[in-house]
Every structure is written in C-alpha cells, then in structure tokens.
Short mmCIF file of C-alpha atoms in Angstrom, two decimals:
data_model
loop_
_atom_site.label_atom_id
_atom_site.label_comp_id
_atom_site.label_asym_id
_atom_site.label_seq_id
_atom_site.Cartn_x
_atom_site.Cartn_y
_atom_site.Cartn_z
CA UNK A 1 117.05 124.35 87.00
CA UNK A 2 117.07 121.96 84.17
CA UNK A 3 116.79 118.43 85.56
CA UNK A 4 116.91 115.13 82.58
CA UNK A 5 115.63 111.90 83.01
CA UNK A 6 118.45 109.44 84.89
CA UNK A 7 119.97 106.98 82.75
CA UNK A 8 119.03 103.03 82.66
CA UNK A 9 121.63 102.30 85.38
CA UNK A 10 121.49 105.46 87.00
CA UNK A 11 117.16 104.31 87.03
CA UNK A 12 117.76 101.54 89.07
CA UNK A 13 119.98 102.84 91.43
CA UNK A 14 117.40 105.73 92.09
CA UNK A 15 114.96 102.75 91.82
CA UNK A 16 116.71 101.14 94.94
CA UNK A 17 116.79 104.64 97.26
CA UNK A 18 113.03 105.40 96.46
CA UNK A 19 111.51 101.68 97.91
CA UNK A 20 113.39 102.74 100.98
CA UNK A 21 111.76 106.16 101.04
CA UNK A 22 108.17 105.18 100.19
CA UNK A 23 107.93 103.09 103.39
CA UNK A 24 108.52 106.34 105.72
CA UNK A 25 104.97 107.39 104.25
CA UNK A 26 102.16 105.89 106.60
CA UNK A 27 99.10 106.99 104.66
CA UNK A 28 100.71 105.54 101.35
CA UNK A 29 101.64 101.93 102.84
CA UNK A 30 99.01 101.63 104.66
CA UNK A 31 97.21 101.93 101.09
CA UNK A 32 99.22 100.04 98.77
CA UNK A 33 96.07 99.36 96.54
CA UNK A 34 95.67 103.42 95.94
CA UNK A 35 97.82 105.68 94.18
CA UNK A 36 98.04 109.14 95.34
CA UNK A 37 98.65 111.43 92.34
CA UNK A 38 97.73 114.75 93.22
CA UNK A 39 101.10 115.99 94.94
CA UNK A 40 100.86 119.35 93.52
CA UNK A 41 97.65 119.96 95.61
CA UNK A 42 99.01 118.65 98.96
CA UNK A 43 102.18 116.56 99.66
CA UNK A 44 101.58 113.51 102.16
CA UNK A 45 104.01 113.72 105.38
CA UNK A 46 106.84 111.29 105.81
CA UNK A 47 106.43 109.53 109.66
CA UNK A 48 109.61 111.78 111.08
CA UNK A 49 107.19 115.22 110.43
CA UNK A 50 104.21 113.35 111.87
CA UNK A 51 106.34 112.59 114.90
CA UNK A 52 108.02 115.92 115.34
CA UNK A 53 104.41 117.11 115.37
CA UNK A 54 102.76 114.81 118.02
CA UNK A 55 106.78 114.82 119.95
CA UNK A 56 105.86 119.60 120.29
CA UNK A 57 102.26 118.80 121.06
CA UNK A 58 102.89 116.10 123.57
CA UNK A 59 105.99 118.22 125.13
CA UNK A 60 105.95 121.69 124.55
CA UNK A 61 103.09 123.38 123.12
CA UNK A 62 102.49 126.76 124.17
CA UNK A 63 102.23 130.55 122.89
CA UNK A 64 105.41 131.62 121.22
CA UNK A 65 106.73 135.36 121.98
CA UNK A 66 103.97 135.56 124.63
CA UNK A 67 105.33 133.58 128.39
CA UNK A 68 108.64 133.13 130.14
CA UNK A 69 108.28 129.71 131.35
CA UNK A 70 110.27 126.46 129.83
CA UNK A 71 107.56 125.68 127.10
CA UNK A 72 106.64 129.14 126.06
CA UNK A 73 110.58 129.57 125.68
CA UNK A 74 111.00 126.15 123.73
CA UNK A 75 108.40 127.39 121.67
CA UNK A 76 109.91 130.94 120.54
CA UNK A 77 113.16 129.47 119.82
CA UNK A 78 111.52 126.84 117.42
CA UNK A 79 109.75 129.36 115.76
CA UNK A 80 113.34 131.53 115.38
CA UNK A 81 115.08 128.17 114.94
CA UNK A 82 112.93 127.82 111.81
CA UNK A 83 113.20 131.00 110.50
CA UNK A 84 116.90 130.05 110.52
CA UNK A 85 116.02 126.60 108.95
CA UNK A 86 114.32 128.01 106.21
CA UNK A 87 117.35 129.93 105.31
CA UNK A 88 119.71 127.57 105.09
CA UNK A 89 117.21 125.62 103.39
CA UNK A 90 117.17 127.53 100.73
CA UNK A 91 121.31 128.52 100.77
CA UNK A 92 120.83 132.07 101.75
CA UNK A 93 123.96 133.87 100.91
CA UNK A 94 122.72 136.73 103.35
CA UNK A 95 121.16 135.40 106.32
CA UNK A 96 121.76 138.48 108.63
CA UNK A 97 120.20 140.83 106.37
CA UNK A 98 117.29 138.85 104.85
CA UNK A 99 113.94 137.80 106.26
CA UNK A 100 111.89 134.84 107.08
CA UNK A 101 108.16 135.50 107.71
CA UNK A 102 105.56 132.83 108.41
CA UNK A 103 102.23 132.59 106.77
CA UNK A 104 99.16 130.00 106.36
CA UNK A 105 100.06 129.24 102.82
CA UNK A 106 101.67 130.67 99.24
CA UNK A 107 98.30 132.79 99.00
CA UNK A 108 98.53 134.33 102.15
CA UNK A 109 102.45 135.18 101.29
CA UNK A 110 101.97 137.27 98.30
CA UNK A 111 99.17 138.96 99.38
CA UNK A 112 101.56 140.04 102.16
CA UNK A 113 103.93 141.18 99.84
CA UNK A 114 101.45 142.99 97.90
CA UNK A 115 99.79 144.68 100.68
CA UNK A 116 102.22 145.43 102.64
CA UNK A 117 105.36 145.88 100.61
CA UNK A 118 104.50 146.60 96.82
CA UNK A 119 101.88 149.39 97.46
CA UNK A 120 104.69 151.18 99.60
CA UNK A 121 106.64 150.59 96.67
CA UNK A 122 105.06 152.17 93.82
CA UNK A 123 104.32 155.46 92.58
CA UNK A 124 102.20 157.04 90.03
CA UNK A 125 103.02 155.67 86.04
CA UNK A 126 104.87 152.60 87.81
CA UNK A 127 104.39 149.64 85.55
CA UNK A 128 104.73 146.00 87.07
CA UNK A 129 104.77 142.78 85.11
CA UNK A 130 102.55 139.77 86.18
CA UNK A 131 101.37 136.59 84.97
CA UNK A 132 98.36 136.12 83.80
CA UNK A 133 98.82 132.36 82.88
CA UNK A 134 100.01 130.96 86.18
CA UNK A 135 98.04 130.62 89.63
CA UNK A 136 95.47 132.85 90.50
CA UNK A 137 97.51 133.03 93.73
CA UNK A 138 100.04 134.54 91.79
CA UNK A 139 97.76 136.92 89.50
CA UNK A 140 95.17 138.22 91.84
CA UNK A 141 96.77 139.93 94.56
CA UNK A 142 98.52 142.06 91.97
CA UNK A 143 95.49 143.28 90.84
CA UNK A 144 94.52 144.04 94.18
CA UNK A 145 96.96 146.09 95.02
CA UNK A 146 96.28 148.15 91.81
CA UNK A 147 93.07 148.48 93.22
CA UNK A 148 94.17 149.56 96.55
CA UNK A 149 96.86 152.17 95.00
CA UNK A 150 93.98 153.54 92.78
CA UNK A 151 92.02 153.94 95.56
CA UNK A 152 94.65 156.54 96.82
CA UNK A 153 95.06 158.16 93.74
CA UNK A 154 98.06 156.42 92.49
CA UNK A 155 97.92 155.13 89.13
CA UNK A 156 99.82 151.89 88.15
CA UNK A 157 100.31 150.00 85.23
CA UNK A 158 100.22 146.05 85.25
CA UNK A 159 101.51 144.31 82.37
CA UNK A 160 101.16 140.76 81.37
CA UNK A 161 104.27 138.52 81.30
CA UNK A 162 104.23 137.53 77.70
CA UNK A 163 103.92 133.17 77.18
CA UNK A 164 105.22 130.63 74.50
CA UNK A 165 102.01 129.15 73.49
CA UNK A 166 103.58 126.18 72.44
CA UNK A 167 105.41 124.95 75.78
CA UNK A 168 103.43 127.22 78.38
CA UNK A 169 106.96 129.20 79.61
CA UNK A 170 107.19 132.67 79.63
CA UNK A 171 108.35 134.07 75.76
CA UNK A 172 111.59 135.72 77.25
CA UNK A 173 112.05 136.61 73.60
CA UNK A 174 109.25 138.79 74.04
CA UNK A 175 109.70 140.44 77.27
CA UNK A 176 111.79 143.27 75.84
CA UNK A 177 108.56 144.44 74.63
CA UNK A 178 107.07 144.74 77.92
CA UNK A 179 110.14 145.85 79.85
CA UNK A 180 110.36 149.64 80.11
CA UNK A 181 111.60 152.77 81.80
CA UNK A 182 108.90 152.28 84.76
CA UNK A 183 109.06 148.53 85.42
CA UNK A 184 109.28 148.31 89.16
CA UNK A 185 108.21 145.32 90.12
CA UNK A 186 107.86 141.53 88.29
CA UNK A 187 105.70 138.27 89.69
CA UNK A 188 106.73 134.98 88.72
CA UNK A 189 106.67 131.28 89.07
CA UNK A 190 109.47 129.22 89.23
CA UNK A 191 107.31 126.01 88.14
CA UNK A 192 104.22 126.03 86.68
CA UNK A 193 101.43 124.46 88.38
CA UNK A 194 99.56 123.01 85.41
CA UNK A 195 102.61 122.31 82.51
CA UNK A 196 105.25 121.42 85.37
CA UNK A 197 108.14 123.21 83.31
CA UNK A 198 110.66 125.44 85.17
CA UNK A 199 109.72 128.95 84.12
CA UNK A 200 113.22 130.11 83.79
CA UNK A 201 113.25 133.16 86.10
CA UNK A 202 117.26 133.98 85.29
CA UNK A 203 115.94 134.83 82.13
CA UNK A 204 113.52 137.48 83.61
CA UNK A 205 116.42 138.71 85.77
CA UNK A 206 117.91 139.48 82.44
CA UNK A 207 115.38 141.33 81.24
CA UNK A 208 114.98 143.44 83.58
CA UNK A 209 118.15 144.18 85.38
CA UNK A 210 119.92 144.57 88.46
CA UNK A 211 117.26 146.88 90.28
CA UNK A 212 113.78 145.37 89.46
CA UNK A 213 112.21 143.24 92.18
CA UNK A 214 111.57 140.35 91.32
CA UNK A 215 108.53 137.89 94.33
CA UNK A 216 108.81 134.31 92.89
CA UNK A 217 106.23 131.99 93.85
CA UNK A 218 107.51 128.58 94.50
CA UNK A 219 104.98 126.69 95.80
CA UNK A 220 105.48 123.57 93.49
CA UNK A 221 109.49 124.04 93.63
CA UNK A 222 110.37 124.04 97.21
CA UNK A 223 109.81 120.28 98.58
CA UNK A 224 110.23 119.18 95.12
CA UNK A 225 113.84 120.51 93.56
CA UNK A 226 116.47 122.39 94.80
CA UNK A 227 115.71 125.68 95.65
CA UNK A 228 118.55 127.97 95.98
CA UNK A 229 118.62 131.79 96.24
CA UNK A 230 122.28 132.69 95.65
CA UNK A 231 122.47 135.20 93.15
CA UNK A 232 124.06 132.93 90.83
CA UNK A 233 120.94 131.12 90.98
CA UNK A 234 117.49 132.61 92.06
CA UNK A 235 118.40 136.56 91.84
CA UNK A 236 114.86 136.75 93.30
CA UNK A 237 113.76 139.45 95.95
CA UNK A 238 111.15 137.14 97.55
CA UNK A 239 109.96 133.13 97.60
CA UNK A 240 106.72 132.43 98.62
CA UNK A 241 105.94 128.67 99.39
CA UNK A 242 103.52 126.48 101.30
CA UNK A 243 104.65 124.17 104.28
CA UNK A 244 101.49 121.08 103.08
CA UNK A 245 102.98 120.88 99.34
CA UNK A 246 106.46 120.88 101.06
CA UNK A 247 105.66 117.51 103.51
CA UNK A 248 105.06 119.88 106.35
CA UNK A 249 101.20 120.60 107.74
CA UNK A 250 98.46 122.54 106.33
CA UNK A 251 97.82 126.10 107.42
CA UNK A 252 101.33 127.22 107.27
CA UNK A 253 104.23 128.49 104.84
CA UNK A 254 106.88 131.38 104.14
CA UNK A 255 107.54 134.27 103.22
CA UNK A 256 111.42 134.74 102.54
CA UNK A 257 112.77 138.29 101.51
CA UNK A 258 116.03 139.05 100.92
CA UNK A 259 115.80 142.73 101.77
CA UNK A 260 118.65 143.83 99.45
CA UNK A 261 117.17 145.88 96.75
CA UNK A 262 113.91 147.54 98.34
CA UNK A 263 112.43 148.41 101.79
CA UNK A 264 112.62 145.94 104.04
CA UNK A 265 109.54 144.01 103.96
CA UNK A 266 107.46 143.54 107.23
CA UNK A 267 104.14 142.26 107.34
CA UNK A 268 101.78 145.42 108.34
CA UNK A 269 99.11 145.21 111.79
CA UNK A 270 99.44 143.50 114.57
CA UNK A 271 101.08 139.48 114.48
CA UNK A 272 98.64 137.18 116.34
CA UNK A 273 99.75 133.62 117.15
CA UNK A 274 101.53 131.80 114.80
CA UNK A 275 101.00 128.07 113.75
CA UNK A 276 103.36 126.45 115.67
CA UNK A 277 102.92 122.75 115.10
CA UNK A 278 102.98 123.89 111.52
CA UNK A 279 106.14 125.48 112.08
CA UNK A 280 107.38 122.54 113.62
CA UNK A 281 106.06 120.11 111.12
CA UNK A 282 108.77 122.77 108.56
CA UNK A 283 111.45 122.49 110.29
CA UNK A 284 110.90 118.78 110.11
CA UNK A 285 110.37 118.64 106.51
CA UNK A 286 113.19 120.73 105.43
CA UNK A 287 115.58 118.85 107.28
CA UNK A 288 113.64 115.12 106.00
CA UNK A 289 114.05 116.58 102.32
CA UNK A 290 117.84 117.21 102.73
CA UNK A 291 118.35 114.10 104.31
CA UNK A 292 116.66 112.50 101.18
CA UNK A 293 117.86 114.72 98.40
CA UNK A 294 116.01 117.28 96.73
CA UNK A 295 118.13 116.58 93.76
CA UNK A 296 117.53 112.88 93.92
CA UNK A 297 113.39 114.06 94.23
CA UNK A 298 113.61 115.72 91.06
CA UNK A 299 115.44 113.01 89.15
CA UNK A 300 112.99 110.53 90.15
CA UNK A 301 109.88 112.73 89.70
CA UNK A 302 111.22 113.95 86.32
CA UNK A 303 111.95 110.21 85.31
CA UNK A 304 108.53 109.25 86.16
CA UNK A 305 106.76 112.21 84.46
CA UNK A 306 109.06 111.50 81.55
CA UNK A 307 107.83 107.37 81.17
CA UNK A 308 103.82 109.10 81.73
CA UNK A 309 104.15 111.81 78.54
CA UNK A 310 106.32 108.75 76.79
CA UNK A 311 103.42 106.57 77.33
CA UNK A 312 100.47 109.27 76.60
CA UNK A 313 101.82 110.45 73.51
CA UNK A 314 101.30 107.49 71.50
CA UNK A 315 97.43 107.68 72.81
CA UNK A 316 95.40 109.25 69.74
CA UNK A 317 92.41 110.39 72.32
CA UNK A 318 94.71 112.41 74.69
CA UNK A 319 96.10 115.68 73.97
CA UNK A 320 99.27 116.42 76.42
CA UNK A 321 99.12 120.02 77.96
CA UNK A 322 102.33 122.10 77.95
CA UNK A 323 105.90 121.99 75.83
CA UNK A 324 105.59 119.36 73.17
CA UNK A 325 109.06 118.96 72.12
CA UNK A 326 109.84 116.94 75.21
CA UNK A 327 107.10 114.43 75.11
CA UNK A 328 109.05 111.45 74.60
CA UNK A 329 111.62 109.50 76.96
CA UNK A 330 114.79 110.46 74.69
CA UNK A 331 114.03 113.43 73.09
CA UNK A 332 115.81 116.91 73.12
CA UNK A 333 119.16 117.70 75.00
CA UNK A 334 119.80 117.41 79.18
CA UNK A 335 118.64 121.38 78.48
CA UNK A 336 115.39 120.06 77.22
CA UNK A 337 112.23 121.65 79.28
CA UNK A 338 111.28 118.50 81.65
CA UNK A 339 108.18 118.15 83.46
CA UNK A 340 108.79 118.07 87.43
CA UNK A 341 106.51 115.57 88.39
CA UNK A 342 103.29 117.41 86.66
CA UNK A 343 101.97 115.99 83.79
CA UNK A 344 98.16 117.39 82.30
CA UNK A 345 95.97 116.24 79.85
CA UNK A 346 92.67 115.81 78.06
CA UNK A 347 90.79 112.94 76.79
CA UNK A 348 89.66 114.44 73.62
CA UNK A 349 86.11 112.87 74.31
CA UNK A 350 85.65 112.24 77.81
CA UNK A 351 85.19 115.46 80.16
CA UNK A 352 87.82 115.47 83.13
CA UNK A 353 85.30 115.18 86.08
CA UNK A 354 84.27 112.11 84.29
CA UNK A 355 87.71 110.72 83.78
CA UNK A 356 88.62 111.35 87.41
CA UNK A 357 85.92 109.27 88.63
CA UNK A 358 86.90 106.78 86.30
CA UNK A 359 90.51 106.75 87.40
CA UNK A 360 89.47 106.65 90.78
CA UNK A 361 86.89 103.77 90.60
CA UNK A 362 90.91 101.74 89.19
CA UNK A 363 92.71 103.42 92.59
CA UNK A 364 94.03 106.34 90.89
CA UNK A 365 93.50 109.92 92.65
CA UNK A 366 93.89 112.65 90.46
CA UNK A 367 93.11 116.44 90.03
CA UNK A 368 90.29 117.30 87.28
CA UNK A 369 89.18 120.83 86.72
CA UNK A 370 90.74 124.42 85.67
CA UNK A 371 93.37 123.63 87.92
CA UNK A 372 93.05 126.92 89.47
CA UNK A 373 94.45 129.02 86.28
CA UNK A 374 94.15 132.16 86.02
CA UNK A 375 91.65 132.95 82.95
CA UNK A 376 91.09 129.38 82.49
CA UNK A 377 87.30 128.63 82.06
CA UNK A 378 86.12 125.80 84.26
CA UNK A 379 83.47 124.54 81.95
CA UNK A 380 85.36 124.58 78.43
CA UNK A 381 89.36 124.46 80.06
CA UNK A 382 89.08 121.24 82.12
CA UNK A 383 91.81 118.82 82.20
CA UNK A 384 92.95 116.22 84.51
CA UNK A 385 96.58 117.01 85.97
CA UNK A 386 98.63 113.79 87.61
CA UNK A 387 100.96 115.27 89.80
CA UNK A 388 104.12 112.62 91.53
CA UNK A 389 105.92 112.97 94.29
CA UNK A 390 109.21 110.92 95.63
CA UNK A 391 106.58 107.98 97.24
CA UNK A 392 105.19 107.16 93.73
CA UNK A 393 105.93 104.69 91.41
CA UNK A 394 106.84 103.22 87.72
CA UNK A 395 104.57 100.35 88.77
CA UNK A 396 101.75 103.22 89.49
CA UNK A 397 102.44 105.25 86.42
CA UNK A 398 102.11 101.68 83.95
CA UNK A 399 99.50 100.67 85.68
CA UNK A 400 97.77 104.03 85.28
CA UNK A 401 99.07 104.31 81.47
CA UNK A 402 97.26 100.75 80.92
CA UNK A 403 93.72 102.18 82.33
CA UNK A 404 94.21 105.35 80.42
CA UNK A 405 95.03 103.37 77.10
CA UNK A 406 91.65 101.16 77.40
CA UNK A 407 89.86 104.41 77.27
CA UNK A 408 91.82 105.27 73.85
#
C-alpha cells in the first residue's frame, strides 16, 4: 500500500482528529514534556485497551478451554471471539476455511510456521527464498528449519531475497534470478523495520506464482496501515504480527493462515494456557484502531515522517537510511515509496548510543543500535531509528529537528 503525504488542508483536518486521539493515551498526557518515539519497538495503549484489560481481570478471568462455569465460559468465547476479530480485522475473504492462532509475539509466530508447517512442507532439493536484510525474526527461523530438515536427511536450499541498495526494498527486478523450478516457500516483510518502506509483496506474488507460499511478517503493518488479505491485496499464505506494537499487551500476537494453498497449519505439541488478558487487550485494539482509522494512522504517520526526512536532509552531518528519492516533502508521485512512520539515521560523527542519550537528556526517546537487522554489525552498523505513531506530533518532530540541527 502506497500511502502520500495529506495535502495542506487535508493536514489540518487530520491535524484536528489526531489532538482528539492523543488524549485517549494516559502514559503520553500524563508526560507532555517527553516524546515517545520508539513506536516500532512497542506501541503505548489507548485508555479503552487498558480498561478492557482491568474490566476481564476484575470480572472474568479464568482458564479458557479448561472449566464449565460462567467465567471459564466467558473466557473461551473471548478467546474464539478474537480469533474471529482478528479476521475481520484483517478482511478475510475466507473466514471458514482460514486460521487464527495465538502466540506471545511475531517471533514466536514464524517459528511456528517454520517448525511446524514448513518442515512438513519441504522435500529434498526444495529451494525457499528469505530475507536476509529484514528482522532477524524473519531470517532466523528459516535457517532453523534448514537445520532441523538436515538433521533428517533432507536437503534444502535457502535463497536470499535479492535488495535495491539504494531504497532498502526488495529488487523485484532481480527476483527472476532467484525464482526457480523448486521454489516452495518465500518469507517476507510487508514493512521494513529499519527504512519504513512497504516492501511490495504483490510484486513477489508475481514472481512466483499462484502456488508458492508466501508467510508475511507484519509486525510494523498491522496497528499501523491497513492490512488486508483479500487476494486482490495481500495474496499471502500467512501474517504474523505482535499484539504490544499493535496497542494491545505484551506477551501476545497472531498467527493468521489462510489454509488455501498448503496443509493446514496447526501449531505441533500440546497448547498450554493462552494469554488471555493479552487476548483481550487485541480484541480491544483492533476494534480502537477501526474506530480511529487505520487509513487516517498512516496518513498522519506518513505526513510526519515526511516533515522529519524534509527537515534531515538539509542537515550536512546526517546521512538518512533507506530510499533517497523520497526525502523531501514534495518529491516523487502519490506512488512514491513513503516512510510509515520510521525514519533512521546517522550522525556522521556522533555514535548512536551517544546521540540517544543526547536526545533523551532534550525529552526525546529513541531507538539506537543495529536495530535488530539481520547481518547488521552492532559496533560499525549503528543508527538511531525515530519511529511515530498516531499520539505524536509536528510540534514533537520540529522540536526534535531543532535539537538534531544544533548538533549539525
């Protein structure tokens, strides 16, 4: 999904909505000298998830799947009411024959699918396609379930999705290189956790074909954009995504399969208790975020990452990590590569750890390290990543932009 910058008018009217919205965030009021900027670590929770939380544990928390009683009952259909939540959430076009399973996180959710599903997949000279640019979350459990397959023997291929260096996206120029007879299986991201572009998965789909399974790992997209897995849209076989980046609780996320071109996937062993004030915290979230918009999230995020690159790029002693060409406020087409909400950077003589502290001695948290990259180097690839959610600010992106520049 290609999202532009609103227009002036279109600004202030979006302008007008967001004041309204900030105020259902407790933690962020109640520190109006502080500006959070590391949403694409952990999203802060609007009051109506908070109270949905304290309103199961006050009323009826118990073991879901497990009694008979009034609680125990309440609980299991929240849990199955969820499931269904999620769903619709995400405009299922198949809801009777796909799948919603819940997990502690993103991580947790592709190692399912790799363990459980992909190494029942594959077969000797398979070939799948990864990322090795992305998430670790989204590079290691592939490689783990090569491991596990060549424990038993079974020899499989994995491939590297190729990249553009220039904007970070996947060079889907280049992926007819890497696409062959044996491709069973691809790993993606549908927004980069470090450049903030949309990946352009549709374009993999292409590549590949009809058949090919494609797990998409969505972990900054859902909460943040729309999300939608109709065909016409996400022809994906799998979204992975984390409740705590989507306004919901830590410790819990999802697992949706569509179950349409594969065996049905089904987490393997035994299913303990799940998280269910997590789970309720979801439900909550998903239905806040439609109340508010997803679409009017990602036109103010985009806006605001769009005034932080416009502002950076005319700062000799910051180099601007990701697609170049769309750098400044009015550049390019309404096709033009946007950043959602992620902008990252390095001062060219200051190390990030060093920046952060400096940013947060002004009231400005931010993330500083490797970002969790896969084969990114800690010591030599540090950078400082400001990520924005819908409770953030132009007042909080100037301001920063004016601490940043007196470091130029």
């Amino acid at each position: 999904m290609s999202v532009a910058p609103p227009q002036p008018g279109e600004e202030r009217a979006l302008a007008d909505w967001q004041r309204g919205i900030r105020e259902q965030f407790p933690i962020i009021t109640a520190h109006p000298d502080l500006a959070y900027l590391d949403s694409a670590a952990t999203a802060q929770k609007p009051r109506a998830v908070l109270e949905a939380v304290q309103s199961y544990l006050t009323t009826s928390n118990a073991n879901a799947g497990r009694g008979t009683y009034p609680w125990a009952n309440r609980t299991t259909e929240l849990v199955e009411r969820t499931r269904r939540r999620v769903k619709e959430f995400l405009a299922d076009p198949d809801p009777q024959r796909s799948a919603v399973h819940f997990t502690s996180g993103t991580t947790e959710g592709l190692r399912a699918v790799a363990r459980d599903w992909l190494t029942s997949f594959l077969s000797d000279g398979d070939e799948i396609l990864v990322p090795f640019a992305d998430h670790r979350a989204n590079l290691e459990p592939w490689l783990e379930a090569q491991r596990l397959l060549a424990d038993r023997g079974v020899e499989v291929r994995v491939r590297a999705l190729p990249y553009q260096a220039e904007s970070g996206d996947y060079d889907h120029r280049a992926l007819d290189r890497v696409v062959g007879p044996r491709t069973r299986f691809v790993a993606a991201t549908h927004l980069h956790h470090v450049y903030g572009g949309d990946m352009n998965v549709h374009r993999i789909r292409a590549a590949v074909g009809p058949d090919v399974p494609i797990c998409l790992d969505a972990a900054q997209s859902v909460g943040h954009l729309p999300v939608t897995v109709a065909e016409s849209a996400l022809d994906v076989d799998f979204v992975v995504f984390s409740g705590h980046k989507a306004l919901a609780l830590p410790g819990t996320g999802a697992v949706w399969a569509r179950n349409a071109r594969s065996p049905v996937f089904e987490p393997a062993g035994w299913q303990g208790t799940p998280n269910t004030a997590g789970i309720a915290s979801l439900e909550a979230a998903l239905d806040w975020l439609e109340a508010a918009g997803t679409e009017r999230i990602a036109r103010w995020t985009v806006a605001l990452a769009t005034r932080l690159t416009d502002g950076l790029r005319h700062l000799a002693s910051y180099e601007i990590l990701g697609c170049q060409s769309s750098l400044a406020a009015g550049s390019g087409t309404p096709r033009q590569q946007r950043r959602h909400g992620i902008v990252t950077f390095r001062h060219r003589g200051i190390p990030s750890d060093d920046l952060s502290f400096i940013l947060f001695s002004e009231g400005f948290m931010v993330r500083a390290d490797s970002l969790c990259q896969a084969g990114a180097d800690e010591k030599k690839d540090g950078s400082v990543r400001v990520s924005l959610h819908v409770y953030n600010t132009v007042d909080e992106v100037e301001r920063l932009l004016a601490v940043l520049a007196s470091l130029d």
